[in-house]
Coordinates of C-alpha atoms in Angstrom, one line a residue:
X1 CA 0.8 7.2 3.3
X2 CA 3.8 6.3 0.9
X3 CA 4.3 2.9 0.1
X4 CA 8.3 2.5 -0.2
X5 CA 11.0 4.9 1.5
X6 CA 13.8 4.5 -0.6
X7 CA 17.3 5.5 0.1
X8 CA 18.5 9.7 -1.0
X9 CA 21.2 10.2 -2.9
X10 CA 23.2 13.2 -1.3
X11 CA 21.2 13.7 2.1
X12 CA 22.9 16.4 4.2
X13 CA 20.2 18.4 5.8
X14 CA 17.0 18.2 7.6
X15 CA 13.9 19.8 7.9
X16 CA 12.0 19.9 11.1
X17 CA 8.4 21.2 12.2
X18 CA 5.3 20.0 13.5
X19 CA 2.3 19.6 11.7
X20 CA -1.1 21.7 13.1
X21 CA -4.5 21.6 11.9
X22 CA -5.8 24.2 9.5
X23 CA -6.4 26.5 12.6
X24 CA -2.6 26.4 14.1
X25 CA -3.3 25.0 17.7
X26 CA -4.7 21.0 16.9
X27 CA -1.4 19.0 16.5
X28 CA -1.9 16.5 13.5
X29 CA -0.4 12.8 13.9
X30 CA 0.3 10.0 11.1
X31 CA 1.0 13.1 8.2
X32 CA 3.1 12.3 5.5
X33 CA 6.0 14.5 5.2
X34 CA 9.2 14.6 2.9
X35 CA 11.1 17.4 0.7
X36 CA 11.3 17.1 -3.4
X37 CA 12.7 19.0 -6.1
X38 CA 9.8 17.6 -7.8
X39 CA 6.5 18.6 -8.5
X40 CA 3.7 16.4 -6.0
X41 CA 0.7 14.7 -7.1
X42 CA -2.6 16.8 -6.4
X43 CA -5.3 15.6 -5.1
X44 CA -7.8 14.7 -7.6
X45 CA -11.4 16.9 -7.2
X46 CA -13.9 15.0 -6.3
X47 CA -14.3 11.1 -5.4
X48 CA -11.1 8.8 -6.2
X49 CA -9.8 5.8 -5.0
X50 CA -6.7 7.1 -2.8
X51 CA -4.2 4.1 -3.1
X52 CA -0.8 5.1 -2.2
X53 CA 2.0 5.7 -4.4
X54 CA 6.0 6.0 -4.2
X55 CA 7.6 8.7 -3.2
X56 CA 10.9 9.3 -6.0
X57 CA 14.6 7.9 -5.5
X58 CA 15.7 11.1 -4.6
X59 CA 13.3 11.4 -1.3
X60 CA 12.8 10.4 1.8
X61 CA 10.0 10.8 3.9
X62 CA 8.6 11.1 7.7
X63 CA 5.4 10.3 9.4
X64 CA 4.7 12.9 11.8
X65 CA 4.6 11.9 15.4
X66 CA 1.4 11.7 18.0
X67 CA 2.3 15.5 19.1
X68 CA 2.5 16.5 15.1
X69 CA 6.2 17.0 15.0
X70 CA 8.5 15.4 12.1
X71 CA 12.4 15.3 11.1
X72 CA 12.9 14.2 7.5
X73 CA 16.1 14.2 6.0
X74 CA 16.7 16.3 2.8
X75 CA 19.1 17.1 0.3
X76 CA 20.2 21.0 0.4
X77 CA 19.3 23.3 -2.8
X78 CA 17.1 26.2 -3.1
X79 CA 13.7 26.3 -4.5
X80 CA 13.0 22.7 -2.8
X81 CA 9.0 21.8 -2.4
X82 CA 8.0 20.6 1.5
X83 CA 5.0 18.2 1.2
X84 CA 2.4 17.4 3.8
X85 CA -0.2 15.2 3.1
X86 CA -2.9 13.5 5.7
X87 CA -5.6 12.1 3.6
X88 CA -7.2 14.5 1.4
X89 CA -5.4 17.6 3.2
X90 CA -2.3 18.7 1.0
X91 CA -0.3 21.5 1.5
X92 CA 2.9 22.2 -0.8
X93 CA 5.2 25.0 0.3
X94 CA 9.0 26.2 -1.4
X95 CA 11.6 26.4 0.7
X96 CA 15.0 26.6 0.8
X97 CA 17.2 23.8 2.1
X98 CA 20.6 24.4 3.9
X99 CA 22.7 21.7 4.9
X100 CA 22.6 21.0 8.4
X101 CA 19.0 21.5 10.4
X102 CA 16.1 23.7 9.0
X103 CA 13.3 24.5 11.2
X104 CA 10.5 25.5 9.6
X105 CA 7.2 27.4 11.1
X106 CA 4.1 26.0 11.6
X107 CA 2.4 28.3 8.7
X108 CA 4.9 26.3 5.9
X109 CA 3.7 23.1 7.6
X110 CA 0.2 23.1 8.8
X111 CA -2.9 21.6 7.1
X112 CA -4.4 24.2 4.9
X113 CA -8.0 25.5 5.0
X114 CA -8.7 25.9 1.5
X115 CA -9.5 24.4 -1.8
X116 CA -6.2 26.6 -3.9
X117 CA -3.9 24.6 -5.9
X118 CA -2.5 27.6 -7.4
X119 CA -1.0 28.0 -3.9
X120 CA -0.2 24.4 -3.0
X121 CA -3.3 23.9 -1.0
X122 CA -5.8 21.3 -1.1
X123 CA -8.5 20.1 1.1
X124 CA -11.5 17.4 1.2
X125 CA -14.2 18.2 -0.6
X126 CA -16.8 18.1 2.3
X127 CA -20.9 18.3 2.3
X128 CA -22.6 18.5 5.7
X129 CA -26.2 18.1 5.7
X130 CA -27.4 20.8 8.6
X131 CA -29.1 19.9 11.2
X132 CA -28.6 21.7 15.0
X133 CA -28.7 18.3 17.0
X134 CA -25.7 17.3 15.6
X135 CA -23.9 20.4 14.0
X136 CA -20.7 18.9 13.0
X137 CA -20.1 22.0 10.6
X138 CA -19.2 23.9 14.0
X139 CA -16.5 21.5 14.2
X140 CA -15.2 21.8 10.8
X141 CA -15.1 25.4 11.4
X142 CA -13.5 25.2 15.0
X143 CA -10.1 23.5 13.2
X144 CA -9.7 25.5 10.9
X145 CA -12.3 25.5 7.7
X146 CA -14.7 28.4 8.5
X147 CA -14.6 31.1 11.4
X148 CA -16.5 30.7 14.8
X149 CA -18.1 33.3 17.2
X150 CA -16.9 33.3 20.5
X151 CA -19.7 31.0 21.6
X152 CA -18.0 28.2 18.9
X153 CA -20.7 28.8 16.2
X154 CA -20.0 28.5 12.4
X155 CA -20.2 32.2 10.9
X156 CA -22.5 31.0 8.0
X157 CA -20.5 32.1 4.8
X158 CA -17.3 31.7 6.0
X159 CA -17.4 27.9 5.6
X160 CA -14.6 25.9 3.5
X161 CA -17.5 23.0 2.7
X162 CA -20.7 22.6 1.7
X163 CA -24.0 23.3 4.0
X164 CA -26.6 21.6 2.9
X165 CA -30.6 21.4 4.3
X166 CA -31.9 18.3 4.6
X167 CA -34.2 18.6 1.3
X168 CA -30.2 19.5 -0.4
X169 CA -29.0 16.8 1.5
X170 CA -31.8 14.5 -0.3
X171 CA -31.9 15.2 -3.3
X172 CA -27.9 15.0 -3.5
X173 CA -28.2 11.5 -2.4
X174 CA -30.5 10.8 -5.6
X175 CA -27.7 12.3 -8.0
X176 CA -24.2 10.4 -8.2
X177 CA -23.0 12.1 -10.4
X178 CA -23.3 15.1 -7.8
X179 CA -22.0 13.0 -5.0
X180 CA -18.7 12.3 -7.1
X181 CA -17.7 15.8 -6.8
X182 CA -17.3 15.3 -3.3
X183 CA -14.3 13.1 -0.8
X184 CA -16.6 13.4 2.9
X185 CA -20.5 13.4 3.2
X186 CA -21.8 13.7 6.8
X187 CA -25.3 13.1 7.4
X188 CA -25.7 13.4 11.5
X189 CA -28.5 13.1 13.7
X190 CA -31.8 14.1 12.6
X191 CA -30.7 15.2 9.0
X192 CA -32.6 12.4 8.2
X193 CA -35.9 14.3 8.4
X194 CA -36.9 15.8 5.7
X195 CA -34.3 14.3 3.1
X196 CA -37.0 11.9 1.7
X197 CA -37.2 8.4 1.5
X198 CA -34.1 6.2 1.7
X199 CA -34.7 4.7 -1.6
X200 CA -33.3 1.8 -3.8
X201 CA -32.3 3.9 -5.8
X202 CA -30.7 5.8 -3.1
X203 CA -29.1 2.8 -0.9
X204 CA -27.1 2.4 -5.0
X205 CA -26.0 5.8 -5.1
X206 CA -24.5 5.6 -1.5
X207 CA -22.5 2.3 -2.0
X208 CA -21.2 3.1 -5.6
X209 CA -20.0 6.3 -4.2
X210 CA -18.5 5.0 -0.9
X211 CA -16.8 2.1 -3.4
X212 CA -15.4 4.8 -5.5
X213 CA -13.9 6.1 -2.5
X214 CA -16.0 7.9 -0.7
X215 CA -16.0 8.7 2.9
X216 CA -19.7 8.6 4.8
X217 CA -20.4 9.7 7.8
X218 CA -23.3 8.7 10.1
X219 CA -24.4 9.4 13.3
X220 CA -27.1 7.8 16.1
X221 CA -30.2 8.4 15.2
X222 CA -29.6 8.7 11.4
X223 CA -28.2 5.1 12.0
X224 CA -30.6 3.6 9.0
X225 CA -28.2 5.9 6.4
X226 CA -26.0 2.8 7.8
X227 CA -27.9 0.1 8.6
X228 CA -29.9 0.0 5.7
X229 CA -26.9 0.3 3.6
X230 CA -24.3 -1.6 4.7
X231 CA -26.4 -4.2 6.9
X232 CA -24.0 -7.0 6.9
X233 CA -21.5 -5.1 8.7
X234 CA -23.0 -4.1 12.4
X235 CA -26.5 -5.0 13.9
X236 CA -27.7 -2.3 16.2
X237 CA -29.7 -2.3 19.0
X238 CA -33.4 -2.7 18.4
X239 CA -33.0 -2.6 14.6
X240 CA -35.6 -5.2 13.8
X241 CA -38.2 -2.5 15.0
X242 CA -36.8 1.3 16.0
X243 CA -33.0 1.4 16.5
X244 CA -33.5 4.6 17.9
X245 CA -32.9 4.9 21.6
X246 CA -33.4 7.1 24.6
X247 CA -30.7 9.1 25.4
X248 CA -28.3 8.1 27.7
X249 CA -24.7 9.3 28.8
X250 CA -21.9 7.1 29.3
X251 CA -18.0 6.5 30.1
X252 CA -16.0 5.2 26.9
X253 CA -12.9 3.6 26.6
X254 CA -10.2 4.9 23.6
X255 CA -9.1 1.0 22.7
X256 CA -6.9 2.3 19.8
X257 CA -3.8 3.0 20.5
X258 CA -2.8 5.4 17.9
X259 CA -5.9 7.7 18.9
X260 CA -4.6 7.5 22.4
X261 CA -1.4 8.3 22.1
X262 CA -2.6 11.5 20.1
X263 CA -4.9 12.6 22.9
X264 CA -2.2 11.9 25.5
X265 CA -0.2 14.4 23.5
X266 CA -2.4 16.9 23.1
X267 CA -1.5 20.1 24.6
X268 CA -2.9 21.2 28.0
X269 CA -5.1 23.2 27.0
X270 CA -6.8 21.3 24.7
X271 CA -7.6 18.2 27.2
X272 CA -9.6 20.5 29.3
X273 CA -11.7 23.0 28.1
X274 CA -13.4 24.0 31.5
X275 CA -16.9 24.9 31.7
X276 CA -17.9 21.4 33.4
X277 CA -17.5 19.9 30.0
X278 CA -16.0 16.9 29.3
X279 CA -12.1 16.4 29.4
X280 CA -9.4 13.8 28.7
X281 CA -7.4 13.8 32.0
X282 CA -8.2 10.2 32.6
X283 CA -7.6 8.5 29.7
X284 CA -8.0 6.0 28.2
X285 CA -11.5 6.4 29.6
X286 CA -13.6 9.7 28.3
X287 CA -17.5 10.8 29.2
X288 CA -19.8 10.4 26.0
X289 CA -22.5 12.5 26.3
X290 CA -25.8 12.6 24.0
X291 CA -25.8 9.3 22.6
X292 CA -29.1 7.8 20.8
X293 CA -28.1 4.6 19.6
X294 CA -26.6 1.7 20.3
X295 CA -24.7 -1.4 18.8
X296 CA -25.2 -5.1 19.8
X297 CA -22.6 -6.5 17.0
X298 CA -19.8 -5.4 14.1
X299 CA -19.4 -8.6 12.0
X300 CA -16.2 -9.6 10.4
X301 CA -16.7 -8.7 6.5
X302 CA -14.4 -11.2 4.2
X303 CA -13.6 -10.3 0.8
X304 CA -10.7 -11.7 -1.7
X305 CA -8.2 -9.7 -3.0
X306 CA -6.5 -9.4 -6.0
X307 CA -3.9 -12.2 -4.6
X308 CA -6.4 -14.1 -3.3
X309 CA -6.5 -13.7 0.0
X310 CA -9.2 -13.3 2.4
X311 CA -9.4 -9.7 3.9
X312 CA -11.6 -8.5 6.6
X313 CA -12.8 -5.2 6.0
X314 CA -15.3 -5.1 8.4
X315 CA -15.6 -2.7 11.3
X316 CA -12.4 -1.6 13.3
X317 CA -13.8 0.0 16.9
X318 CA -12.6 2.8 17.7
X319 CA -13.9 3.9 21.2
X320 CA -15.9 1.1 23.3
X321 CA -18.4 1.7 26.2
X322 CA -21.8 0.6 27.3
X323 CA -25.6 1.1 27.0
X324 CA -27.6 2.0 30.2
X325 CA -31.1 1.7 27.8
X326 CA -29.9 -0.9 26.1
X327 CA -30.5 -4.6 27.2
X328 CA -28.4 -5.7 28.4
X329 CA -28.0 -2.8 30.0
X330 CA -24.0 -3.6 31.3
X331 CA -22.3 -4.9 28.2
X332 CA -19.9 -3.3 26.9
X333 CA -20.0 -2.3 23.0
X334 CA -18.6 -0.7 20.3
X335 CA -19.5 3.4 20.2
X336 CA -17.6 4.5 17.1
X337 CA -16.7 2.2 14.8
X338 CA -15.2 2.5 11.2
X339 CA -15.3 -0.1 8.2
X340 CA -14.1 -0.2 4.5
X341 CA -16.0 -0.6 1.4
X342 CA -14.2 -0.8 -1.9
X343 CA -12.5 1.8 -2.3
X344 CA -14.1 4.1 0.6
X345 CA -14.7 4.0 3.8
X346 CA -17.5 4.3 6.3
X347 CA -18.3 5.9 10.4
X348 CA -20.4 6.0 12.6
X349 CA -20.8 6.9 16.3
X350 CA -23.9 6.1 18.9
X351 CA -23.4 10.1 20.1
X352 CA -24.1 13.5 18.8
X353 CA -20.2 14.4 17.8
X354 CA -21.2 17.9 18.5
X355 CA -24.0 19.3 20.7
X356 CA -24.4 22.9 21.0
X357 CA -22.5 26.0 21.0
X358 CA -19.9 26.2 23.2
X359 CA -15.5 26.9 22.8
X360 CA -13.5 24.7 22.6
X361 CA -13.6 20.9 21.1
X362 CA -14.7 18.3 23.7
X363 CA -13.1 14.6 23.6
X364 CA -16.1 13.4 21.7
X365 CA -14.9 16.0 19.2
X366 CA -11.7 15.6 19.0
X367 CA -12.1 12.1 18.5
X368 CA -14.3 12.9 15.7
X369 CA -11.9 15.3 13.9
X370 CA -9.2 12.0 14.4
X371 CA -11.3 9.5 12.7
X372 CA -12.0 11.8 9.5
X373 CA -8.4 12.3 9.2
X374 CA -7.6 8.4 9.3
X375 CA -10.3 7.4 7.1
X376 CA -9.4 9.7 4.5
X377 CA -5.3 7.9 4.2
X378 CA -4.7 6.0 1.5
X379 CA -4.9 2.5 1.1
X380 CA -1.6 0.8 1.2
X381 CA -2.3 -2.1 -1.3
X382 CA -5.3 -1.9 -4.3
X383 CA -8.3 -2.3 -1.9
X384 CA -10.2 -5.9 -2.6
X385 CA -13.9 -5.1 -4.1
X386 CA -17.0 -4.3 -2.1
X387 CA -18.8 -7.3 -0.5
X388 CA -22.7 -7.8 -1.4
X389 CA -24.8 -5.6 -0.2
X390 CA -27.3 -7.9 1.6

């Protein structure tokens, strides 16, 4: 997430580790990682545009690999400040460097779980509108950012983030200035009912927030939350006159690499959960079950920069597959699918991330917890402006 690795005076240790998720077991690829004597740049509370910055003459850094672990060379003194940073996560832990190889534990180097910059720890600041069709807080709380029962349900009270009913859910979406306090919104399926209209007034509060640098979160049958907002970037199936679809289960394809390679490296464990659930031993294809939308077409989306040049921040596609009640019913399409707006950034998926109680994170899941992770990294050059609307 740094821009510019430049070369350390006096490097004659290292620091090794691997990063985890906020619950210790999920290895975390693509964090940031590097030692200072410095003091590291918090992250701000509440909605910001994350555009990356340098890290100081005296650094270096490391990006941690697809199974989470990192080597980053140092320079030996006590009191030194270990940094690890994947999008809004930050966790900031003193140490003392000796020349030669430092191993540190997975406690000094794992994504925290709570909001407490008086001990180095930061995390996104995160609403979830509740809604049991889709009930991504049970995922939130599985990695780490509440506690579970042994079924894999949230422990209401324990959460890290914001639970929200739908009514809540509505009426934050009629109050920026309450949005800005938050980095991640999710509005899954069916939280739709009974947050109100989706209102002008509404559709503006959304894309100024997302522009800001917001992340938004949509899934299937809460599609118009997208559709309606940003309809110049995807056309799903059946739009024109219900977009929402039957259900239907089908086999997906990972197409990027990156999230490939980290659910190849995933531990054993983790790619099987048993049960007759959904695993990841044949990669890159992986069962989607509960899906409720679909998507006939992401659009390229060109903007200038501030040099002039034409960008594309349309849709990048993230997991492909096809329809069975779609029409046709054998092409294959996008299934979750990410895009840039200003500043902030945009998902969706056709498929209920979560469905259920149950231990455990299923591929759909894991993909999930990926895809908020990478959306949340900062932008390596001043992001170009958002495109119209229409």
């Amino acid at each position: 997430q740094w821009l510019v690795q430049v070369l350390a005076k006096n490097v004659d240790a290292t620091v090794t580790g691997t990063v985890y998720a906020p619950n210790l077991e999920i290895p975390i690829a693509g964090a940031v990682v590097y030692v200072t004597a410095n003091e590291a740049e918090p992250v701000p509370d509440g909605v910001y545009c994350a555009e990356c910055v340098e890290v100081g003459c005296d650094e270096q850094f490391a990006i941690t690999e697809a199974d989470g672990s990192f080597e980053v060379p140092a320079s030996a003194g006590v009191g030194r400040k270990l940094v690890v940073q994947k999008g809004q996560f930050l966790r900031v832990t003193e140490i003392d460097v000796a020349p030669g190889e430092n191993v540190v534990d997975p406690e000094q180097a794992n994504l925290p779980d709570r909001w407490y910059p008086g001990g180095g720890m930061w995390i996104p600041r995160i609403a979830v509108v509740q809604t049991p069709n889709d009930s991504i807080y049970n995922i939130l709380a599985k990695i780490g950012l509440g506690h579970v029962t042994d079924a894999g349900a949230l422990i209401e009270g324990t959460e890290k983030f914001d639970l929200l009913s739908q009514s809540e859910g509505g009426a934050l979406l009629d109050d920026l200035e309450a949005m800005r306090e938050y980095h991640i919104i999710f509005v899954p399926c069916m939280a739709q009912v009974g947050m109100g209209n989706l209102s002008a007034q509404r559709l503006d509060n959304i894309r100024q927030w997302v522009s800001e640098g917001g992340k938004w979160y949509v899934t299937d049958w809460a599609n118009e939350y997208l559709y309606e907002t940003f309809p110049n970037y995807q056309h799903l199936h059946g739009e024109a006159f219900d977009p929402d679809l039957d259900h239907y289960d089908t086999t997906g394809t990972v197409i990027d690499p990156n999230l490939q390679a980290w659910l190849e490296a995933l531990p054993d464990p983790l790619k099987d959960i048993g049960g007759g659930y959904p695993n990841l031993l044949s990669l890159p294809e992986v069962e989607l079950e509960h899906n409720w939308s679909g998507i006939d077409a992401i659009y390229p989306v060109m903007v200038e920069n501030d040099e002039g040049q034409q960008v594309d921040v349309g849709h990048h596609p993230w997991v492909e597959g096809t329809c069975p009640v779609c029409t046709p019913s054998d092409t294959v399409r996008p299934m979750t699918i990410s895009a840039e707006y200003g500043c902030g950034r945009m998902m969706f998926s056709t498929y209920h991330t979560d469905e259920g109680e149950h231990a455990g994170l299923t591929p759909q899941e894991l993909i999930l917890m990926y895809i908020i992770l990478e959306i949340g990294v900062c932008h390596e050059t001043p992001p170009p402006p958002p495109p119209p609307a229409g």
